[in-house]
CSV table of C-alpha atoms and ligand atoms in Angstrom, one decimal:
chain,number,residue,atom,x,y,z
F,158,MET,CA,75.0,15.3,23.1
F,159,LYS,CA,72.5,14.3,20.4
F,160,GLU,CA,69.3,15.1,22.6
F,161,SER,CA,67.9,18.1,24.1
F,162,LYS,CA,64.7,19.5,25.3
F,163,GLY,CA,62.5,22.6,24.7
F,164,ILE,CA,58.9,23.7,25.3
F,165,PRO,CA,56.5,22.2,22.9
F,166,ARG,CA,53.8,24.2,21.3
F,167,ARG,CA,50.9,22.6,19.6
F,168,ILE,CA,52.7,19.3,19.2
F,169,ASP,CA,50.1,16.3,19.7
F,170,ALA,CA,52.2,13.6,18.4
F,171,SER,CA,56.1,12.7,17.6
F,172,GLN,CA,57.2,14.4,14.6
F,173,VAL,CA,60.3,13.3,12.5
F,174,ARG,CA,61.2,16.3,10.2
F,175,ARG,CA,64.2,17.5,8.2
F,176,ILE,CA,65.9,20.6,9.5
F,177,THR,CA,66.2,23.7,7.2
F,178,THR,CA,67.3,27.1,8.0
F,179,THR,CA,65.7,28.6,4.9
F,180,PRO,CA,62.1,30.0,5.2
F,181,LYS,CA,61.5,29.5,1.5
F,182,ALA,CA,62.7,25.8,1.5
F,183,HIS,CA,60.4,25.3,4.6
F,184,ARG,CA,57.4,26.7,2.9
F,185,LYS,CA,57.9,24.2,0.0
F,186,GLU,CA,57.9,21.1,2.0
F,187,ARG,CA,55.9,22.2,5.2
F,188,ALA,CA,54.8,18.8,6.1
F,189,ASP,CA,58.6,17.4,6.2
F,190,THR,CA,60.7,20.2,7.5
F,191,ALA,CA,61.4,22.0,10.6
F,192,LEU,CA,62.6,25.6,10.3
F,193,VAL,CA,65.4,26.7,12.8
F,194,CYS,CA,64.8,30.4,13.4
F,195,GLY,CA,65.4,33.1,15.7
F,196,GLU,CA,61.8,33.9,16.3
F,197,SER,CA,58.5,31.7,15.9
F,198,GLN,CA,56.9,32.3,12.5
F,199,GLY,CA,53.3,31.6,13.4
F,200,ARG,CA,51.2,28.6,13.4
F,201,GLU,CA,51.8,27.5,9.8
F,202,ASP,CA,55.3,26.8,10.3
F,203,PHE,CA,56.9,24.2,12.4
F,204,CYS,CA,59.7,26.0,14.1
F,205,ILE,CA,62.5,25.2,16.4
F,206,THR,CA,63.8,28.3,18.2
F,207,SER,CA,65.9,29.1,21.3
F,208,SER,CA,63.5,32.2,21.9
F,209,PRO,CA,60.4,31.8,24.4
F,210,GLY,CA,58.1,31.7,21.7
F,211,ASP,CA,54.4,32.2,22.2
F,212,GLU,CA,51.1,30.4,22.1
F,213,LYS,CA,50.5,31.2,18.6
F,214,MET,CA,53.6,29.2,17.4
F,215,THR,CA,53.9,25.4,16.2
F,216,GLY,CA,57.2,23.7,17.2
F,217,LEU,CA,59.5,23.9,19.9
F,218,CYS,CA,60.6,26.9,21.8
F,219,SER,CA,63.4,27.7,24.5
F,220,VAL,CA,65.6,24.9,23.0
F,221,PRO,CA,69.3,25.3,24.4
F,222,GLY,CA,71.3,27.4,22.0
F,223,GLY,CA,74.1,25.1,22.1
F,224,PHE,CA,72.1,22.2,20.7
F,225,LEU,CA,70.4,24.6,18.2
F,226,THR,CA,73.8,25.7,16.6
F,227,ARG,CA,74.9,22.0,16.0
F,228,LEU,CA,71.7,21.6,13.7
F,229,ARG,CA,72.5,21.6,10.0
F,230,GLU,CA,70.7,21.8,6.9
F,231,GLY,CA,69.4,18.3,5.9
F,232,ASP,CA,69.6,16.9,9.6
F,233,ILE,CA,66.7,15.0,10.6
F,234,VAL,CA,65.3,15.4,14.0
F,235,LYS,CA,62.5,13.6,16.1
F,236,VAL,CA,60.4,16.0,18.3
F,237,ASP,CA,58.1,14.5,21.0
F,238,PRO,CA,55.2,16.0,22.5
F,239,ASP,CA,57.1,16.3,25.8
F,240,GLY,CA,59.5,18.7,24.1
F,241,ARG,CA,62.4,16.1,23.9
F,242,ILE,CA,64.2,16.7,20.6
F,243,SER,CA,66.6,14.1,19.1
F,244,LEU,CA,69.2,14.3,16.4
F,245,VAL,CA,68.3,11.1,14.4
F,246,TRP,CA,70.3,11.9,11.3
F,247,ASP,CA,73.4,14.0,11.7
F,248,THR,CA,74.7,15.2,8.2
F,249,GLY,CA,78.0,15.6,9.8
F,250,SER,CA,78.5,12.1,11.0
F,251,ARG,CA,79.7,9.0,9.2
F,252,GLN,CA,77.9,6.9,11.7
F,253,ASN,CA,74.0,7.5,11.9
F,254,PRO,CA,72.3,4.4,13.2
F,255,LEU,CA,69.0,3.1,12.2
F,256,TYR,CA,67.7,1.9,15.6
F,257,LEU,CA,64.6,-0.4,15.2
F,258,THR,CA,64.1,-1.4,18.8
F,259,ASP,CA,65.6,-1.4,22.3
F,260,TYR,CA,64.2,-4.9,22.9
F,261,CYS,CA,66.7,-8.0,22.7
F,262,ASN,CA,66.2,-11.8,23.0
F,263,SER,CA,69.7,-12.1,24.6
F,264,ARG,CA,71.2,-10.7,27.7
F,265,CYS,CA,74.9,-10.2,27.1
F,266,ILE,CA,76.8,-9.7,30.2
F,267,MET,CA,78.9,-6.9,28.5
F,268,CYS,CA,76.0,-5.2,26.5
F,269,PRO,CA,76.9,-1.5,26.3
F,270,GLN,CA,73.2,-0.6,26.4
F,271,THR,CA,70.3,-1.4,28.8
F,272,PRO,CA,67.9,-3.5,26.8
F,273,GLU,CA,64.2,-3.0,27.3
F,274,ALA,CA,62.4,-5.9,29.0
F,275,HIS,CA,59.4,-5.5,26.7
F,276,PRO,CA,58.9,-5.0,23.0
F,277,CYS,CA,59.6,-1.2,22.0
F,278,HIS,CA,59.7,-0.3,18.3
F,279,HIS,CA,61.4,2.5,16.7
F,280,ASP,CA,61.0,1.4,13.0
F,281,GLU,CA,58.6,4.2,12.2
F,282,THR,CA,61.1,6.7,13.0
F,283,ALA,CA,63.6,4.7,10.7
F,284,LYS,CA,61.3,4.5,7.7
F,285,ARG,CA,60.2,8.0,8.1
F,286,MET,CA,63.8,9.1,8.2
F,287,LEU,CA,64.8,7.1,5.2
F,288,ARG,CA,62.0,8.8,3.3
F,289,LEU,CA,63.0,12.2,4.3
F,290,LEU,CA,66.8,11.8,3.9
F,291,ALA,CA,68.0,14.2,0.9
F,292,VAL,CA,71.7,13.8,0.6
F,293,PRO,CA,74.1,14.5,-2.4
F,294,GLU,CA,76.0,11.1,-2.1
F,295,PRO,CA,74.6,7.8,-1.0
F,296,PRO,CA,75.4,7.5,2.8
F,297,SER,CA,76.3,4.3,4.6
F,298,PHE,CA,73.8,2.8,7.0
F,299,GLY,CA,73.9,0.7,10.3
F,300,ILE,CA,71.0,-0.9,11.2
F,301,THR,CA,70.8,-1.9,14.9
F,302,GLY,CA,69.0,-2.3,18.1
F,303,GLY,CA,68.3,-4.0,20.7
F,304,GLU,CA,67.8,-6.9,18.2
F,305,PRO,CA,66.5,-5.7,14.9
F,306,THR,CA,65.1,-9.1,13.8
F,307,LEU,CA,62.6,-8.9,16.6
F,308,VAL,CA,60.9,-6.2,14.8
F,309,LEU,CA,60.6,-8.4,11.6
F,310,ASP,CA,58.1,-6.6,9.5
F,311,GLY,CA,59.7,-3.3,10.2
F,312,LEU,CA,63.1,-4.6,9.4
F,313,VAL,CA,61.8,-6.0,6.1
F,314,GLU,CA,60.2,-2.6,5.3
F,315,VAL,CA,63.4,-0.6,6.2
F,316,LEU,CA,65.5,-3.0,3.8
F,317,ASP,CA,63.0,-2.4,1.1
F,318,LEU,CA,63.3,1.2,1.4
F,319,LEU,CA,67.1,1.0,1.4
F,320,ARG,CA,67.0,-1.0,-1.7
F,321,GLU,CA,64.6,1.4,-3.5
F,322,ARG,CA,65.9,4.8,-2.3
F,323,PHE,CA,69.8,4.0,-1.8
F,324,PRO,CA,70.8,0.9,-3.8
F,325,SER,CA,74.3,1.6,-3.9
F,326,SER,CA,74.9,2.3,-0.2
F,327,PRO,CA,76.9,0.0,2.0
F,328,VAL,CA,74.6,-1.1,4.9
F,329,GLN,CA,75.6,-3.0,8.0
F,330,LEU,CA,73.1,-4.9,9.9
F,331,LEU,CA,73.9,-5.8,13.5
F,332,THR,CA,72.1,-8.9,14.7
F,333,ASN,CA,72.7,-11.8,17.1
F,334,GLY,CA,71.4,-13.8,14.2
F,335,ARG,CA,69.3,-16.1,16.4
F,336,ARG,CA,65.9,-15.5,14.6
F,337,LEU,CA,67.8,-16.3,11.4
F,338,ALA,CA,68.0,-19.9,12.4
F,339,ASP,CA,64.4,-20.0,11.3
F,340,PHE,CA,64.9,-20.5,7.5
F,341,GLN,CA,61.7,-18.7,6.6
F,342,VAL,CA,62.9,-15.6,8.6
F,343,ALA,CA,66.3,-15.9,7.1
F,344,THR,CA,64.7,-16.1,3.6
F,345,ARG,CA,62.6,-12.9,4.1
F,346,VAL,CA,65.5,-10.9,5.4
F,347,ALA,CA,68.2,-12.1,2.9
F,348,GLU,CA,65.7,-11.6,0.0
F,349,SER,CA,64.9,-7.9,1.0
F,350,ALA,CA,68.4,-6.8,1.7
F,351,PRO,CA,70.0,-4.5,-0.5
F,352,ARG,CA,73.0,-5.6,-2.5
F,353,GLY,CA,75.6,-3.7,-0.1
F,354,LEU,CA,74.5,-5.1,3.0
F,355,VAL,CA,76.6,-7.1,5.2
F,356,PHE,CA,75.2,-9.1,8.3
F,357,CYS,CA,77.4,-8.3,11.4
F,358,ILE,CA,77.0,-11.1,13.8
F,359,PRO,CA,78.7,-11.7,17.2
F,360,VAL,CA,80.2,-15.1,18.0
F,361,PHE,CA,82.0,-14.9,21.4
F,362,ALA,CA,83.3,-18.3,21.9
F,363,ASP,CA,84.1,-21.6,20.0
F,364,ASN,CA,81.7,-23.6,22.1
F,365,ASP,CA,78.2,-23.4,23.3
F,366,VAL,CA,78.8,-23.3,26.8
F,367,GLU,CA,81.0,-20.3,26.9
F,368,HIS,CA,79.0,-18.4,24.2
F,369,ASP,CA,75.7,-19.0,25.9
F,370,ALA,CA,77.1,-17.8,29.3
F,371,ILE,CA,78.3,-14.6,27.7
F,372,THR,CA,74.8,-14.0,25.8
F,373,GLY,CA,72.8,-15.1,29.0
F,374,ALA,CA,70.8,-17.1,26.5
F,375,LYS,CA,70.7,-21.0,26.6
F,376,GLY,CA,70.8,-22.2,22.9
F,377,SER,CA,72.0,-19.0,21.4
F,378,PHE,CA,75.3,-20.5,20.1
F,379,ARG,CA,73.3,-23.3,18.0
F,380,GLU,CA,70.9,-20.6,16.9
F,381,THR,CA,73.4,-18.0,15.8
F,382,VAL,CA,75.5,-20.6,13.9
F,383,ALA,CA,72.3,-22.0,12.3
F,384,GLY,CA,71.4,-18.3,11.3
F,385,ILE,CA,75.0,-17.7,9.7
F,386,HIS,CA,74.7,-20.9,7.7
F,387,ASN,CA,71.1,-19.9,6.5
F,388,LEU,CA,72.2,-16.6,5.3
F,389,VAL,CA,75.1,-17.9,3.4
F,390,ARG,CA,72.6,-20.3,1.5
F,391,TYR,CA,71.6,-16.9,0.0
F,392,GLY,CA,75.0,-15.9,-0.6
F,393,ARG,CA,74.9,-13.1,1.9
F,394,PRO,CA,78.2,-11.5,3.0
F,395,ILE,CA,78.6,-12.1,6.8
F,396,GLU,CA,81.1,-10.2,9.2
F,397,ILE,CA,82.0,-12.1,12.4
F,398,ARG,CA,82.2,-9.8,15.6
F,399,VAL,CA,84.0,-10.8,18.7
F,400,VAL,CA,83.9,-8.4,21.7
F,401,ILE,CA,86.7,-9.4,24.0
F,402,VAL,CA,85.7,-9.9,27.7
F,403,ARG,CA,87.3,-12.0,30.6
F,404,GLN,CA,85.3,-14.9,29.7
F,405,ASN,CA,86.8,-15.4,26.1
F,406,ALA,CA,90.0,-13.5,26.2
F,407,GLU,CA,92.1,-16.6,27.0
F,408,ARG,CA,90.5,-18.7,24.1
F,409,LEU,CA,90.7,-16.0,21.5
F,410,ALA,CA,93.0,-18.4,19.3
F,411,ASP,CA,90.6,-21.3,19.6
F,412,LEU,CA,87.8,-19.0,18.6
F,413,ALA,CA,89.8,-18.0,15.5
F,414,HIS,CA,90.2,-21.6,14.6
F,415,PHE,CA,86.5,-22.1,15.1
F,416,ILE,CA,85.8,-19.2,12.9
F,417,PHE,CA,88.1,-20.3,10.0
F,418,TRP,CA,86.9,-23.7,9.9
F,419,ASN,CA,83.1,-23.0,10.2
F,420,PHE,CA,82.8,-19.6,8.6
F,421,PRO,CA,85.6,-19.6,6.0
F,422,PHE,CA,83.1,-17.5,3.8
F,423,ALA,CA,83.1,-14.6,6.3
F,424,VAL,CA,84.1,-11.3,4.7
F,425,HIS,CA,85.6,-9.6,7.8
F,426,ILE,CA,86.5,-10.7,11.5
F,427,ALA,CA,86.2,-7.5,13.8
F,428,PHE,CA,87.7,-8.0,17.3
F,429,MET,CA,86.8,-5.2,19.6
F,430,ALA,CA,87.4,-3.9,22.9
F,431,MET,CA,84.2,-3.8,25.2
F,432,GLU,CA,82.5,-0.5,26.0
F,433,THR,CA,81.8,-0.5,29.8
F,434,SER,CA,78.3,1.2,30.0
F,435,GLY,CA,75.0,-0.3,30.3
F,436,VAL,CA,74.9,-3.8,31.5
F,437,ALA,CA,78.8,-4.1,31.3
F,438,CYS,CA,79.0,-1.3,33.7
F,439,ALA,CA,76.8,-3.2,36.1
F,440,ASN,CA,78.8,-6.4,35.6
F,441,LEU,CA,82.1,-4.7,35.5
F,442,ASP,CA,84.1,-7.0,37.9
F,443,GLU,CA,82.8,-10.0,36.1
F,444,VAL,CA,83.7,-8.9,32.5
F,445,TRP,CA,86.6,-6.6,32.7
F,446,VAL,CA,89.9,-7.6,31.5
F,447,GLU,CA,92.8,-5.7,30.6
F,448,PRO,CA,94.0,-5.5,27.0
F,449,SER,CA,97.6,-6.2,28.2
F,450,ASP,CA,96.4,-9.5,29.6
F,451,TYR,CA,95.0,-10.9,26.3
F,452,ARG,CA,97.8,-9.2,24.2
F,453,GLY,CA,99.4,-12.7,23.3
F,454,ALA,CA,96.0,-14.6,22.7
F,455,LEU,CA,94.8,-11.9,20.4
F,456,GLU,CA,98.2,-11.8,18.5
F,457,LYS,CA,97.7,-15.6,17.9
F,458,ALA,CA,94.2,-15.2,16.8
F,459,VAL,CA,94.9,-12.5,14.4
F,460,VAL,CA,97.9,-14.0,13.0
F,461,PHE,CA,96.2,-17.4,12.5
F,462,LEU,CA,93.2,-15.7,10.6
F,463,ASN,CA,95.6,-13.3,8.5
F,464,GLN,CA,97.6,-16.2,7.4
F,465,ARG,CA,94.6,-17.9,5.9
F,466,MET,CA,93.7,-14.8,4.0
F,467,MET,CA,90.9,-13.7,6.2
F,468,ARG,CA,90.2,-9.9,6.5
F,469,VAL,CA,90.7,-9.0,10.2
F,470,SER,CA,90.3,-5.7,12.1
F,471,LEU,CA,90.7,-4.5,15.6
F,472,TYR,CA,88.5,-1.7,17.0
F,473,ASN,CA,89.0,0.3,20.1
F,474,LEU,CA,92.0,-1.2,21.1
F,475,PRO,CA,94.8,1.4,21.9
F,476,LEU,CA,98.0,1.0,19.7
F,477,CYS,CA,100.1,1.1,22.8
F,478,LEU,CA,98.3,-2.0,24.3
F,479,ILE,CA,98.4,-4.5,21.4
F,480,SER,CA,101.5,-6.2,19.9
F,481,GLU,CA,103.3,-4.9,17.2
F,482,LYS,CA,102.5,-7.6,15.0
F,483,VAL,CA,98.9,-6.7,15.1
F,484,ARG,CA,99.0,-2.9,15.2
F,485,PRO,CA,98.4,-2.9,11.3
F,486,PHE,CA,95.1,-4.3,11.8
F,487,ALA,CA,94.0,-1.6,14.3
F,488,ARG,CA,91.4,0.9,12.8
F,489,ASP,CA,89.6,3.6,14.0
F,490,SER,CA,86.9,3.7,16.8
F,491,ILE,CA,83.6,2.1,15.9
F,492,SER,CA,81.8,5.3,17.0
F,493,ASP,CA,83.4,8.5,16.1
F,494,TRP,CA,81.4,10.6,18.6
F,495,LYS,CA,82.3,8.3,21.4
F,496,LYS,CA,86.1,8.3,20.8
F,497,MET,CA,88.4,9.8,23.4
F,498,PHE,CA,92.0,10.0,24.7
F,499,LEU,CA,93.4,10.2,28.0
F,500,PRO,CA,95.7,13.3,29.0
F,501,GLU,CA,98.9,11.2,28.7
F,502,CYS,CA,97.9,10.6,25.0
F,503,GLY,CA,98.6,14.3,24.2
F,504,GLU,CA,102.3,13.5,24.0
F,505,CYS,CA,101.9,10.4,21.8
F,506,SER,CA,103.3,10.5,18.3
F,507,GLN,CA,100.7,7.9,17.2
F,508,LYS,CA,97.5,9.6,18.5
F,509,ALA,CA,96.3,10.4,14.8
F,510,SER,CA,96.3,6.6,14.1
F,511,CYS,CA,95.0,5.4,17.4
F,512,GLY,CA,91.4,4.4,18.0
F,513,GLY,CA,91.5,5.7,21.5
F,514,PHE,CA,88.8,4.7,24.2
F,515,PHE,CA,85.2,4.8,24.4
F,516,GLY,CA,84.5,8.1,26.3
F,517,THR,CA,81.2,6.4,27.3
F,518,SER,CA,83.2,3.7,29.2
F,519,VAL,CA,83.3,3.8,33.1
F,520,ARG,CA,86.8,2.0,33.0
F,521,LYS,CA,89.6,2.7,30.7
F,522,PRO,CA,92.5,0.4,30.2
F,523,SER,CA,95.6,0.8,32.4
F,524,GLN,CA,99.3,0.8,31.3
F,525,ILE,CA,99.0,3.3,28.5
F,526,LYS,CA,102.4,4.1,27.2
F,527,PRO,CA,102.6,6.9,24.6
F,528,PHE,CA,104.9,6.3,21.5
F,529,LYS,CA,107.9,8.7,21.1
F,530,GLY,CA,108.5,10.8,18.2
F,531,GLY,CA,110.6,8.5,16.0
F,532,ASP,CA,108.0,5.5,15.9
F,533,THR,CA,106.1,4.6,12.6
F,534,ILE,CA,102.6,4.4,11.7
F,535,PRO,CA,101.4,0.9,11.0
F,536,GLU,CA,101.6,0.2,7.4
F,537,LYS,CA,98.0,-1.4,6.8
F,538,GLN,CA,96.4,1.4,8.8
F,539,LYS,CA,98.2,3.9,6.7
F,540,LYS,CA,97.0,2.1,3.5
F,541,GLU,CA,93.5,1.4,4.5
F,542,GLY,CA,92.7,4.3,7.2
F,543,GLY,CA,89.7,4.0,9.5
F,544,THR,CA,86.9,1.6,8.4
F,545,SER,CA,83.3,2.9,9.2
F,546,ILE,CA,81.7,0.4,11.5
F,547,PHE,CA,78.5,0.6,13.6
F,548,LEU,CA,77.8,-1.0,16.9
H,61,LIG,S1,99.3,6.7,24.3
H,61,LIG,FE1,97.0,7.1,23.8
H,61,LIG,S2,97.1,7.9,21.7
H,61,LIG,FE2,99.0,6.8,22.3
H,61,LIG,S3,98.7,4.7,21.4
H,61,LIG,FE3,98.2,4.8,23.8
H,61,LIG,S4,96.1,5.0,23.8
H,61,LIG,FE4,96.6,5.5,21.7
């Protein structure tokens, strides 16, 4: 749970503030911090408290204690005038997305979100958050949406801020790449991007008919391919992402060939199981495919790419449902806070190495088969451990 609600006191506009539990620190940076406290401290201080508060306070009162106790020094919260409070930077998490918008120009049939039909921007929150962030080590960032390139000016400002404040941080920008088919747009984004930024771009099929059917956007295959090639003209690193659905499961080997021959420069190819929430949930019968049904096709695709020295990873595919040959490519879940296991996983000797399932999915794969005590941990996973990745 990263959201909660309290009773607002004297909050006229949304506030993005850094959490502190120390009154002295709060008084030093009153405009930027929110003090988590037992009792309200009066008008001057912006407080977040589980107590009922009073008319004289500023901030949020009657916030559920469970939410309050998870807030740590340095976290960043957004507090809205209606009393909603969202944890937008969690210092305890490896994965804090920078959401720029809920709006998207594609309508992917397995989208785990429900994109907004109209433009809706969150880039101001992201920018404020980047200005407030005070962390001892440069963190990693994931820029996502919706489609972040639809908020082009905001995206460029976020990239500029990242370059200035966190020049050595790894950054992933998840985009469908379509707007980057416009060379001027690609130029603006590529030139603003910090050195450690990787463009993570989904390609769902080796042909326009199937890719466009999955994205629900005619012409998207052509635009995405052009966008990727524009970025490469600037020497920008590209990760290709493949979400496996019924529509592309049989042709994964063909897609691997397409990726190798058309994007040999890709720094990483990520195959991932779908998260059946949002739009995917509404289209479940159309998109659902059991991992056991594409075990062979996935193996061919992974082996083909690996033999050609391409870096391949598998996400959210349970180890017991993929072939032995590709288990070394399995990584941790793409979202640590969504990862869960089924009761039968309790007796599995490989649970610690397994990416598990999306807790947010309405359907989980069947045919789970726990490993017994003597089974070994895949070598590559042992070597590299889980790779942090944003969705
Ligand atoms: S039984 Fe559960 S923990 Fe073990 S490999 Fe399968 S999904 Fe993972």
